[in-house]
mmCIF file of C-alpha atoms and ligand atoms in Angstrom:
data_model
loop_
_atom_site.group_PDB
_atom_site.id
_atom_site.type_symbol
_atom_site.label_atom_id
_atom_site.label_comp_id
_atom_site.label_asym_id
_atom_site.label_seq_id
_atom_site.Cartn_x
_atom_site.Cartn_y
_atom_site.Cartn_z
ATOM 1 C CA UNK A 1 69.519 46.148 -54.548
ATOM 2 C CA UNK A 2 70.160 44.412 -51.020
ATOM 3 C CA UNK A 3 69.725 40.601 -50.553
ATOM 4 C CA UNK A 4 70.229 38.532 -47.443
ATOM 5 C CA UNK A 5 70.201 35.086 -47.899
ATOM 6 C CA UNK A 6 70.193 32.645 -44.422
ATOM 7 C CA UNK A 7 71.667 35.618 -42.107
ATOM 8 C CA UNK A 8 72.149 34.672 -38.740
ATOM 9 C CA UNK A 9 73.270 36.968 -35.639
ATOM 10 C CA UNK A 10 74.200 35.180 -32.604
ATOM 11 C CA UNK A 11 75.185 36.651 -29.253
ATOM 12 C CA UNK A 12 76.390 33.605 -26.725
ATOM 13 C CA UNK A 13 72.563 32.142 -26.313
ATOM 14 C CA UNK A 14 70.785 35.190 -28.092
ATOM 15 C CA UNK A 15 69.481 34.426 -31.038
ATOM 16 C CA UNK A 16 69.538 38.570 -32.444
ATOM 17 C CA UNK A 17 68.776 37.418 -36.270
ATOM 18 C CA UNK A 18 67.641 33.954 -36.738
ATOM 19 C CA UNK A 19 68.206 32.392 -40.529
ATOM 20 C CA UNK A 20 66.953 35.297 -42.264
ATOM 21 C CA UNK A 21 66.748 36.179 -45.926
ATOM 22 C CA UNK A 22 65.209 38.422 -48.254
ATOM 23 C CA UNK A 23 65.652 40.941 -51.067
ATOM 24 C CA UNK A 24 64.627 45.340 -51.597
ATOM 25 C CA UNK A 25 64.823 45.267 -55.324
ATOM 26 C CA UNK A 26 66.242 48.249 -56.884
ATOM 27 C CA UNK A 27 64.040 51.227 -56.194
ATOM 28 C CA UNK A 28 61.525 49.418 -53.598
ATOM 29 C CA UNK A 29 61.366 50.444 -50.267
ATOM 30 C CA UNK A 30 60.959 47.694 -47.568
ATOM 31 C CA UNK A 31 60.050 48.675 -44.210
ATOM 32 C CA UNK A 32 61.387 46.707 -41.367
ATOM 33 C CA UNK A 33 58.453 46.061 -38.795
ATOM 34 C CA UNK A 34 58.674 44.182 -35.433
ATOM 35 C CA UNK A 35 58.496 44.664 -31.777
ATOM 36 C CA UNK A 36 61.259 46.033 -29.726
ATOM 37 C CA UNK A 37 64.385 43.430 -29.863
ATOM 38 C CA UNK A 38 63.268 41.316 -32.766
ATOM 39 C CA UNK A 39 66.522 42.170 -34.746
ATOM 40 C CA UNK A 40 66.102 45.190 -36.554
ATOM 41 C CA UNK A 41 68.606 46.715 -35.959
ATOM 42 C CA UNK A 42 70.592 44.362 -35.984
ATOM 43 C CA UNK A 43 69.492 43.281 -39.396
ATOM 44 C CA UNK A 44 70.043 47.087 -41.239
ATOM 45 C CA UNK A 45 73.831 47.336 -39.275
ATOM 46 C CA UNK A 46 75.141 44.011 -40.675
ATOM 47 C CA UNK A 47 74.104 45.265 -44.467
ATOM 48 C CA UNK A 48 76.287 48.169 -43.486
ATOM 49 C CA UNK A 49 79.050 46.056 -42.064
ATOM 50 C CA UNK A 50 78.987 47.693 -38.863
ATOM 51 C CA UNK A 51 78.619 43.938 -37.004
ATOM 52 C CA UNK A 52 79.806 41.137 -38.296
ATOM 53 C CA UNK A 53 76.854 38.274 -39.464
ATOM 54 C CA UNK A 54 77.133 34.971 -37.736
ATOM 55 C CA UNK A 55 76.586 33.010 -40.780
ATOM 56 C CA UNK A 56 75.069 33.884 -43.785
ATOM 57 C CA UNK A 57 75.760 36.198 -46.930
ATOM 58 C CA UNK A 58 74.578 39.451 -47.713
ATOM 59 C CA UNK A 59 74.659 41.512 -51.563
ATOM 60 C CA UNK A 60 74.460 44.828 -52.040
ATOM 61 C CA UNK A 61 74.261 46.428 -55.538
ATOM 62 C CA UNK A 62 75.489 42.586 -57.200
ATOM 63 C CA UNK A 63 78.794 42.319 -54.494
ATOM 64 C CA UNK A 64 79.609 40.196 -51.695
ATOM 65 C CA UNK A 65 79.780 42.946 -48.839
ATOM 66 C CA UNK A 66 81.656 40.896 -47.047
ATOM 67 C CA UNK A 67 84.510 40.485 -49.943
ATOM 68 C CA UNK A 68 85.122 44.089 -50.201
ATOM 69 C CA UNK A 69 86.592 46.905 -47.938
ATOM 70 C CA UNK A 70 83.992 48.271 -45.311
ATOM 71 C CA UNK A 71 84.745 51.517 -45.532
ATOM 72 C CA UNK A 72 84.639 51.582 -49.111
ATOM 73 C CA UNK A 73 81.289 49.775 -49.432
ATOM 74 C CA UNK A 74 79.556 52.357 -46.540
ATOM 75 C CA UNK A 75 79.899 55.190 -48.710
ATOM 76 C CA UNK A 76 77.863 53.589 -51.287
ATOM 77 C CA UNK A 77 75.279 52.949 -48.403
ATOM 78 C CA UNK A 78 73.548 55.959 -46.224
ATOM 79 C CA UNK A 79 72.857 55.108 -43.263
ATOM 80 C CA UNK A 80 70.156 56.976 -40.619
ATOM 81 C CA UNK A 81 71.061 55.959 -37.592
ATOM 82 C CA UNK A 82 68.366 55.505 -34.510
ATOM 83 C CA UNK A 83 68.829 58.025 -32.879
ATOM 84 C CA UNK A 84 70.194 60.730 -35.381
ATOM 85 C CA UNK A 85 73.691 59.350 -34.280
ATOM 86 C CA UNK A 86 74.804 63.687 -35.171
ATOM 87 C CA UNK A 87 78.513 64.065 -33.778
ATOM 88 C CA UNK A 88 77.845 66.426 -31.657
ATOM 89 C CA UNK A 89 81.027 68.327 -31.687
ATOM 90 C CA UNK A 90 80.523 68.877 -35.504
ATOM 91 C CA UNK A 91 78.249 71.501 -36.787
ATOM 92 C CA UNK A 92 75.384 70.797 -38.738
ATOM 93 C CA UNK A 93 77.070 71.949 -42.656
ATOM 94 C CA UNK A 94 79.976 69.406 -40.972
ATOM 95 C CA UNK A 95 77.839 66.877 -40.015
ATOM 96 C CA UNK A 96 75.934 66.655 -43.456
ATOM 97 C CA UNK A 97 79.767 66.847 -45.616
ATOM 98 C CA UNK A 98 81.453 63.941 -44.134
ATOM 99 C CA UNK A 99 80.930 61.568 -46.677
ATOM 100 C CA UNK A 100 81.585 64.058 -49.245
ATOM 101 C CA UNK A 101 85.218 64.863 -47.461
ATOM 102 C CA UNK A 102 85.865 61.469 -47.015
ATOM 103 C CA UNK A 103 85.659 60.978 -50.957
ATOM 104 C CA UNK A 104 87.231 64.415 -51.563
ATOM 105 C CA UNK A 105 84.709 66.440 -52.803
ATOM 106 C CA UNK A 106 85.886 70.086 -53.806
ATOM 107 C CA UNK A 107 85.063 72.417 -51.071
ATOM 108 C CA UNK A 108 82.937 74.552 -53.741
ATOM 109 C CA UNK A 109 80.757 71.060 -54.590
ATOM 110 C CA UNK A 110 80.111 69.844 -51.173
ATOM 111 C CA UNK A 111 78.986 74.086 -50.438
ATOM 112 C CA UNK A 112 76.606 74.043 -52.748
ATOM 113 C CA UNK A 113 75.587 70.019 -51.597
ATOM 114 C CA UNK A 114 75.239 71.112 -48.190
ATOM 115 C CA UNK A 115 73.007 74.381 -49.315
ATOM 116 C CA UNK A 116 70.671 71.975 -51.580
ATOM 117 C CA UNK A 117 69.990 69.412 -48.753
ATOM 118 C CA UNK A 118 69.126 72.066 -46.297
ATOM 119 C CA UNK A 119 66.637 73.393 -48.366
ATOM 120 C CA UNK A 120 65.247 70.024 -49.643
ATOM 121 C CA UNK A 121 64.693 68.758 -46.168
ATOM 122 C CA UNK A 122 63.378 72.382 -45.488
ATOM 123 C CA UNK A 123 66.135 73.479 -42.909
ATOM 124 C CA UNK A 124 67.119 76.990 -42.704
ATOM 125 C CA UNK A 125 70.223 78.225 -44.262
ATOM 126 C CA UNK A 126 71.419 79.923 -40.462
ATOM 127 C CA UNK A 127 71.189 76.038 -39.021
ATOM 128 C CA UNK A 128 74.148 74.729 -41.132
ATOM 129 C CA UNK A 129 76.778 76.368 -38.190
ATOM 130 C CA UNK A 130 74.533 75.429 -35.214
ATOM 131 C CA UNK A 131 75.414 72.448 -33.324
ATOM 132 C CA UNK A 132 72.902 69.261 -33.215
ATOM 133 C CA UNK A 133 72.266 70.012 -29.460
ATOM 134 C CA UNK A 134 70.969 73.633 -30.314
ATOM 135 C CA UNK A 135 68.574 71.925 -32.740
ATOM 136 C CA UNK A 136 64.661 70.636 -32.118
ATOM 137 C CA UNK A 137 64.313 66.506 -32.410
ATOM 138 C CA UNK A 138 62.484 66.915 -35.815
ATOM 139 C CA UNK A 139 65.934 69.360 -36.818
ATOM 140 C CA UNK A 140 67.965 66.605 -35.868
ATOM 141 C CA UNK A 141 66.314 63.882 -37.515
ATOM 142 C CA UNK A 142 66.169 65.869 -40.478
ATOM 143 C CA UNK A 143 70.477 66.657 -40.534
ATOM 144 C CA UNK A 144 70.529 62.668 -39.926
ATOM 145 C CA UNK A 145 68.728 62.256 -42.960
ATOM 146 C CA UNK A 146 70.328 64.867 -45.383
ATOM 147 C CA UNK A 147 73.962 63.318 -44.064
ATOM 148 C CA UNK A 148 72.574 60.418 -45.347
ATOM 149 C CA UNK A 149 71.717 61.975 -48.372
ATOM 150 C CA UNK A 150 74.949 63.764 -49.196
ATOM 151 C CA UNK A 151 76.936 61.413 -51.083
ATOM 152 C CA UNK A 152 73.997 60.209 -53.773
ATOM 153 C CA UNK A 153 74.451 56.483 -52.189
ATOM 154 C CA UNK A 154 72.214 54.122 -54.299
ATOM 155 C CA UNK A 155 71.227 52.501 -51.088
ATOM 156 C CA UNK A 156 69.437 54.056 -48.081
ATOM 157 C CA UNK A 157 69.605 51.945 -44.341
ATOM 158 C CA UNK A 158 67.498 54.420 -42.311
ATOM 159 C CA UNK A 159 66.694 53.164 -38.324
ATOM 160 C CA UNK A 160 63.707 54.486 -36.951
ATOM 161 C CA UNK A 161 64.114 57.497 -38.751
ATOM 162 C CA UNK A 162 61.357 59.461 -36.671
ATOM 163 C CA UNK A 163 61.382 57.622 -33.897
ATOM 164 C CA UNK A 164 62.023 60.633 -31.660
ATOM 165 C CA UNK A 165 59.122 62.778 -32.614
ATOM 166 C CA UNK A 166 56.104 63.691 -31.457
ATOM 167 C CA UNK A 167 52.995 62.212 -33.715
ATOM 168 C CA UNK A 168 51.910 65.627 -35.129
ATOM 169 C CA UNK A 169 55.645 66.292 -36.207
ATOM 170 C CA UNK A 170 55.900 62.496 -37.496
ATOM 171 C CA UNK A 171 52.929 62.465 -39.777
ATOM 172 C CA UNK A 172 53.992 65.893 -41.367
ATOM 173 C CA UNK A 173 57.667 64.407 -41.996
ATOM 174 C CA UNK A 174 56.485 61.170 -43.195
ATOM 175 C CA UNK A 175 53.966 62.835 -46.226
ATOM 176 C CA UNK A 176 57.358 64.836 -46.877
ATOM 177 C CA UNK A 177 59.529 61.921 -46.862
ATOM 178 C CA UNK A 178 56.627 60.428 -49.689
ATOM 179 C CA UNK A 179 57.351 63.484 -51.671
ATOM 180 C CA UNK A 180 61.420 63.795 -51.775
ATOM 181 C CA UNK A 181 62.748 63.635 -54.999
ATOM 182 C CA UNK A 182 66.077 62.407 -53.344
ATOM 183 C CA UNK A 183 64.212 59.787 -51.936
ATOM 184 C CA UNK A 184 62.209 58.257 -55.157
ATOM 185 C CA UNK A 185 64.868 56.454 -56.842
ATOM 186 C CA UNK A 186 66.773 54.807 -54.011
ATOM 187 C CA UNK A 187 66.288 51.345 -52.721
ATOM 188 C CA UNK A 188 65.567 51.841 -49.348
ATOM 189 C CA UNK A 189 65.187 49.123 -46.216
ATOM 190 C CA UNK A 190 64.087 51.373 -43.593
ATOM 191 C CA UNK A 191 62.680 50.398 -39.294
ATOM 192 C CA UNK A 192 60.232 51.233 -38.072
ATOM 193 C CA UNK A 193 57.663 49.445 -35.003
ATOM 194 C CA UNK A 194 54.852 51.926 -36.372
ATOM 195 C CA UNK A 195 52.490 50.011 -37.702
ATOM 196 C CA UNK A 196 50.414 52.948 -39.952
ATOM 197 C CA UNK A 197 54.123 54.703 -40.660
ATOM 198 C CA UNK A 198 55.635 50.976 -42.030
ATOM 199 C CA UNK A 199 52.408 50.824 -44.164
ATOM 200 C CA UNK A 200 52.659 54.270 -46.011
ATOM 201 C CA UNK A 201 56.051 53.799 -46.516
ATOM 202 C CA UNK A 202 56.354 50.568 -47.614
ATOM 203 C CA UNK A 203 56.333 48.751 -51.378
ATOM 204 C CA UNK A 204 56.232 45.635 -49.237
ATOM 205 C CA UNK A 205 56.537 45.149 -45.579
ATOM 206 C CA UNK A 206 58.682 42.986 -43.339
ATOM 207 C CA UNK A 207 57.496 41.270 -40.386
ATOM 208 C CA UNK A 208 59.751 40.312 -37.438
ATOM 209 C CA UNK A 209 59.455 38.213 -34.383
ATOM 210 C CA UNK A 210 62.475 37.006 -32.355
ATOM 211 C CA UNK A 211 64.774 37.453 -35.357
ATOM 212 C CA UNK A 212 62.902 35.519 -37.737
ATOM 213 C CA UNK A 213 60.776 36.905 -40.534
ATOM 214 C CA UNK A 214 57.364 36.151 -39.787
ATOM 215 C CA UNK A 215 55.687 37.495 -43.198
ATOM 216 C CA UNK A 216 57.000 40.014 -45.868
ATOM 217 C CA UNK A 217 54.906 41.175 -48.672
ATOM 218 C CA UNK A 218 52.686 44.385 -49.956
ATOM 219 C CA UNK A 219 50.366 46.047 -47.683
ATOM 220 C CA UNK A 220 47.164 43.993 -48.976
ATOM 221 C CA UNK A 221 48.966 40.601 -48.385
ATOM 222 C CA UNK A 222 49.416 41.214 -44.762
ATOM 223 C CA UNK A 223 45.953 42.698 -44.126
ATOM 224 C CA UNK A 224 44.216 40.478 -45.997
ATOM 225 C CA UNK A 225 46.447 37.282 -46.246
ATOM 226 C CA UNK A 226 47.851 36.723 -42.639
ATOM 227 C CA UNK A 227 49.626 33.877 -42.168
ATOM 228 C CA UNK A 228 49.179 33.338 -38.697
ATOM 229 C CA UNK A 229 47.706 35.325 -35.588
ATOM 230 C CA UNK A 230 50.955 36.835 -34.567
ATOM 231 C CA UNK A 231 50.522 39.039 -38.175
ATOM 232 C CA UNK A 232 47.069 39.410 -37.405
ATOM 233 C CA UNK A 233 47.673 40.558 -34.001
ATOM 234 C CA UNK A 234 50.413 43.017 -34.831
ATOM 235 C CA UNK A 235 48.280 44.710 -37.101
ATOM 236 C CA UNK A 236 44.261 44.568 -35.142
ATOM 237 C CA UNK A 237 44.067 47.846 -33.643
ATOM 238 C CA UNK A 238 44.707 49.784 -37.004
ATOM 239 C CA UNK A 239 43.217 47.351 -39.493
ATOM 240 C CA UNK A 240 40.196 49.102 -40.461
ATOM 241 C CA UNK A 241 42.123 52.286 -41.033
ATOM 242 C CA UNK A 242 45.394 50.391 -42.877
ATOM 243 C CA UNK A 243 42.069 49.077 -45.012
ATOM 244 C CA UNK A 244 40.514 51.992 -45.975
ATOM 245 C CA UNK A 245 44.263 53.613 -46.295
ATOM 246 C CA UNK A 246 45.178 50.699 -48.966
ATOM 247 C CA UNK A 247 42.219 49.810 -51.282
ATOM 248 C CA UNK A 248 41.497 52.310 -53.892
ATOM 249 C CA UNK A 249 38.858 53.326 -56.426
ATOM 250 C CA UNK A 250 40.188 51.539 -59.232
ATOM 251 C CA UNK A 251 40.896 48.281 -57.176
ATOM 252 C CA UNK A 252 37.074 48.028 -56.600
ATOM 253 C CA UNK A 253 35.655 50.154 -60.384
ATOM 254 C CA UNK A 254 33.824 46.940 -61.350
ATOM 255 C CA UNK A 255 32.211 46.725 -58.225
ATOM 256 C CA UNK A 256 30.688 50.205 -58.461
ATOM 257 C CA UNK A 257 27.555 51.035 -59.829
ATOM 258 C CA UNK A 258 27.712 53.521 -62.651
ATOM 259 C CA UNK A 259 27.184 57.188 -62.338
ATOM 260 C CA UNK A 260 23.458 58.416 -62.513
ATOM 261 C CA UNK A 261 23.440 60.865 -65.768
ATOM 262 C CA UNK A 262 23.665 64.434 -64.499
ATOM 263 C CA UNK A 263 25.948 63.703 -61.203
ATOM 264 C CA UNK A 264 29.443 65.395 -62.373
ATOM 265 C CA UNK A 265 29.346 68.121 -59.352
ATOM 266 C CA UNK A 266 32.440 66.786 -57.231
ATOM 267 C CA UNK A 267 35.136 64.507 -59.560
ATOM 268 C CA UNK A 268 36.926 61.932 -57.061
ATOM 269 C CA UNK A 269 40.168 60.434 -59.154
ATOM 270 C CA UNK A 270 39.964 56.648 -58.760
ATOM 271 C CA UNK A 271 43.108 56.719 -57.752
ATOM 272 C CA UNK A 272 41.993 57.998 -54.330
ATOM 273 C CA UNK A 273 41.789 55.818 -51.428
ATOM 274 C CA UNK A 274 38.629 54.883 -49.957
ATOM 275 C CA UNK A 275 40.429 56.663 -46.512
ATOM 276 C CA UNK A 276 40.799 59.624 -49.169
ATOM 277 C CA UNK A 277 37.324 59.527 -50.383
ATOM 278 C CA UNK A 278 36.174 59.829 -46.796
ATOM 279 C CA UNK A 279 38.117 62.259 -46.031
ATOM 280 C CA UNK A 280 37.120 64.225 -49.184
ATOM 281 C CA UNK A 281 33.809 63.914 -48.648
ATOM 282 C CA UNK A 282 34.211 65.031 -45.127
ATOM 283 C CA UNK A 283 36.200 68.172 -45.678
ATOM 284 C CA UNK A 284 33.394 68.987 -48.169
ATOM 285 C CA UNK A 285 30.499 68.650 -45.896
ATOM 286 C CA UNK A 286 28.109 67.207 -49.153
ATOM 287 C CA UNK A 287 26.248 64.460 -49.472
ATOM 288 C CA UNK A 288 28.195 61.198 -51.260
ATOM 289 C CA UNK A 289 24.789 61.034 -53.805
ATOM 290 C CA UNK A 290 26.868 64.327 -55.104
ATOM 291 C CA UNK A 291 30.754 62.626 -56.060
ATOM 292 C CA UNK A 292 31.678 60.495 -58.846
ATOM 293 C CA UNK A 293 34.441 58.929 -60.043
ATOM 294 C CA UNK A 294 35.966 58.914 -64.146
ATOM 295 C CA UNK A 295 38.099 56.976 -65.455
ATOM 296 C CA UNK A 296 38.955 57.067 -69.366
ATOM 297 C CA UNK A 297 35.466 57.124 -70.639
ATOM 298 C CA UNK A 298 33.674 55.508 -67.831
ATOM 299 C CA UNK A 299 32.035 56.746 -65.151
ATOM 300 C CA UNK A 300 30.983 55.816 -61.171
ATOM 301 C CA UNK A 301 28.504 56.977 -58.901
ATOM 302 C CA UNK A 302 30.764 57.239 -55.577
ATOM 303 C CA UNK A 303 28.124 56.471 -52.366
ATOM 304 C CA UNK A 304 28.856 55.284 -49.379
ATOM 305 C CA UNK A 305 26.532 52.101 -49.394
ATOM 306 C CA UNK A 306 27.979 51.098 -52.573
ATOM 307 C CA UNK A 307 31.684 51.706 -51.417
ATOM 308 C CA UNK A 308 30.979 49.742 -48.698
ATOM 309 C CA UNK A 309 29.911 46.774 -50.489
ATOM 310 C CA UNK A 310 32.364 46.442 -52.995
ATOM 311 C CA UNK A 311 34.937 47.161 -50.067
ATOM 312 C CA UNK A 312 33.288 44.391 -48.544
ATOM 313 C CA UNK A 313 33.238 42.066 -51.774
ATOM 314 C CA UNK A 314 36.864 43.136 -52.571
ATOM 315 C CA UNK A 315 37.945 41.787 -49.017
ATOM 316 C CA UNK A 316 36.170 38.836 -48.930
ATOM 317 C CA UNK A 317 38.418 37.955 -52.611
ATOM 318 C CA UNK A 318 41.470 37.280 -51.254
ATOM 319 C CA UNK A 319 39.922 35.096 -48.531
ATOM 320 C CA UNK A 320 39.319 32.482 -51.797
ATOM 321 C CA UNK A 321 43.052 32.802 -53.570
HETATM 322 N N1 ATP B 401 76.120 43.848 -29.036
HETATM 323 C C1 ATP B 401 75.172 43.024 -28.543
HETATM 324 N N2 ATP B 401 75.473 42.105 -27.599
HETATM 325 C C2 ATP B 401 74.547 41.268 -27.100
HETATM 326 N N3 ATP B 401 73.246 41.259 -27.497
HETATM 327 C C3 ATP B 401 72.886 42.137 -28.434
HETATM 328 C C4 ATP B 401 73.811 43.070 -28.997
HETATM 329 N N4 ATP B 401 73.156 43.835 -29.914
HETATM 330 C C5 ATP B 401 71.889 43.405 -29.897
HETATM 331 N N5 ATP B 401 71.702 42.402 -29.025
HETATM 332 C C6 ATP B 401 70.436 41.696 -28.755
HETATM 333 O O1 ATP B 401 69.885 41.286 -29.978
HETATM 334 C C7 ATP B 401 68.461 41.432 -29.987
HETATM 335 C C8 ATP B 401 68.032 42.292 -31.169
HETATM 336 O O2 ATP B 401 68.456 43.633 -30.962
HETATM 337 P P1 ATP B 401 68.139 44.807 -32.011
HETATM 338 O O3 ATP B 401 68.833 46.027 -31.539
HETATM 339 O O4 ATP B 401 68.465 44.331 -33.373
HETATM 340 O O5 ATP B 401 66.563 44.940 -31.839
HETATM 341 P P2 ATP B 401 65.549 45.969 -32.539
HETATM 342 O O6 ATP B 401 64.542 45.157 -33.270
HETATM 343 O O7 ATP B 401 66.283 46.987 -33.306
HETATM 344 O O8 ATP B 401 64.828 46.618 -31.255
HETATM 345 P P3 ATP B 401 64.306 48.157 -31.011
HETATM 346 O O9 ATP B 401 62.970 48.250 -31.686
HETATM 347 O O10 ATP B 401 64.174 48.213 -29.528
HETATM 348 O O11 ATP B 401 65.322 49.095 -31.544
HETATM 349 C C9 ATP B 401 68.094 41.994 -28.617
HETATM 350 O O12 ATP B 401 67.718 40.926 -27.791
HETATM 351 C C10 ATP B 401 69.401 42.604 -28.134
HETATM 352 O O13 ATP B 401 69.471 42.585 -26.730
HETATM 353 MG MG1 MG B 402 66.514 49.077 -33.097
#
């Protein structure tokens, strides 16, 4: 796990991180959200020691990072830089087994490392002795990853990690990323300043203005529980969509009306999404009267006026917590 507690980062009269602190428990991922200079960076380079906190202390897996040997500490911590940060004058295989040279890996084990994490992160075998410059964006941000990856580090900083890629490209990655074994059990603090990316991502997101924190918390808190119009700003153009994307089925079952005996044609699984339901429904080109929803023994009629109104109902809950 990572915690920060009161980290400042001051240059002369900037104030880069302002008094910050919070905590990515073991296994969450927190994503890092904020407009351009707010201190994310920042933020994810002093967990990794690579500048030097102002005030402030900082934990990472129970120690005092600031007690112990950097070096030693950043192999325990993989770190995707912003933009890939690839040495470009190593190839790819060398690129991804510097950690694993550094700790002295035999050259057999970090082979067959090297071979795993191309194919995990769906690279070609033939890239591993290309250099990063003969490689697309998406190639590159992928070797930044799986260097990342190498050394099974309990602890993942990654900075913008698709920041350079084209929105087609970066939607495919991301439901990848979602998928990655390698990636399920790690406590992650990742950056992003995409708003729909830091909400699919995300256990809980992190707000940031001007180096402070301005809210952190699970997708529905911030959509539904702003704490002031900066959040509610940040988030306006999308917030239908990030709605639909983060209510599902069984957050609103007792709001549904129950199936109507003899509707079992199309099964929705209330774990869906009511952005997946659409979508469903959509791709199928039937009527709603025709899906239904079970769960255990019971059973929902799935209809879009009803959907509506328990989305509706289910919004207007929080507003009375
Ligand atoms: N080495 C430095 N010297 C002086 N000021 C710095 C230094 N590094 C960062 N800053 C300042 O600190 C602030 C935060 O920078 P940071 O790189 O953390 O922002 P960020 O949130 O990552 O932005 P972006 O989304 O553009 O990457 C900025 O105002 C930046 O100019
Ligand atoms: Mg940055």
């Amino acid at each position: 796990m990572i915690r920060l507690k009161n980290v400042s980062k001051f240059y002369k009269s900037t104030k880069a991180v302002d008094d910050i602190s919070f905590e990515v428990k073991e296994g969450e991922t927190v994503v890092l959200l904020g407009t351009s200079g707010c201190g994310k960076t920042t933020t994810l380079r002093m967990i990794n020691r690579l500048v030097e906190p102002s005030s402030g202390k900082i934990v990472v897996n129970g120690q005092n990072i600031l007690e112990q040997p950097a070096e030693k500490m950043r192999r325990g911590i993989g770190y995707v830089l912003q933009h890939h940060g690839l040495f470009p004058h190593y190839t790819v295989a060398e690129n991804i087994s510097i950690v694993p040279n550094l700790l002295k890996w035999s050259k057999d084990k970090i082979i067959n490392r090297t071979r795993e994490l191309l194919e995990k992160l769906q690279l070609s075998q033939t890239l591993g002795d290309l250099y990063p410059s003969q490689l697309s964006g998406g190639q590159q941000q992928r070797v930044g990853l799986a260097r990342a990856l190498a050394a099974y580090p309990p602890v993942l900083l990654m900075d913008e990690p698709l920041g350079a890629l084209d929105p087609v490209t970066r939607v495919g990655i991301r439901k990848e990323f979602t998928t990655l074994d390698e990636l399920k059990r790690k406590t992650i603090l990742m950056v992003t300043h995409d708003v729909q990316e830091a909400f699919e991502l995300g256990d809980r997101v992190c707000l940031m203005d001007k180096g402070k924190i301005v809210q952190i918390g699970k997708a529905t808190d911030l959509l539904f529980n702003p704490i002031n119009d900066f959040v509610r700003s940040f988030i306006k153009e999308q917030h239908f969509q990030l709605e639909l994307e983060n209510i599902f089925i069984n957050d609103i079952w007792s709001l549904l009306p129950k199936a109507i005996d003899g509707t079992n044609e199309n099964k929705i699984s209330p774990e869906n999404s009511l952005w997946q339901v659409l979508e469903t429904v959509s791709a199928r080109q039937q009527g709603f009267e025709r899906f239904v929803s079970i769960n255990n023994n019971d059973k929902k009629q799935i209809e879009i006026a009803s959907l509506m109104a328990a989305y509706t109902q289910y919004k207007n809950s929080f507003n009375h917590e």
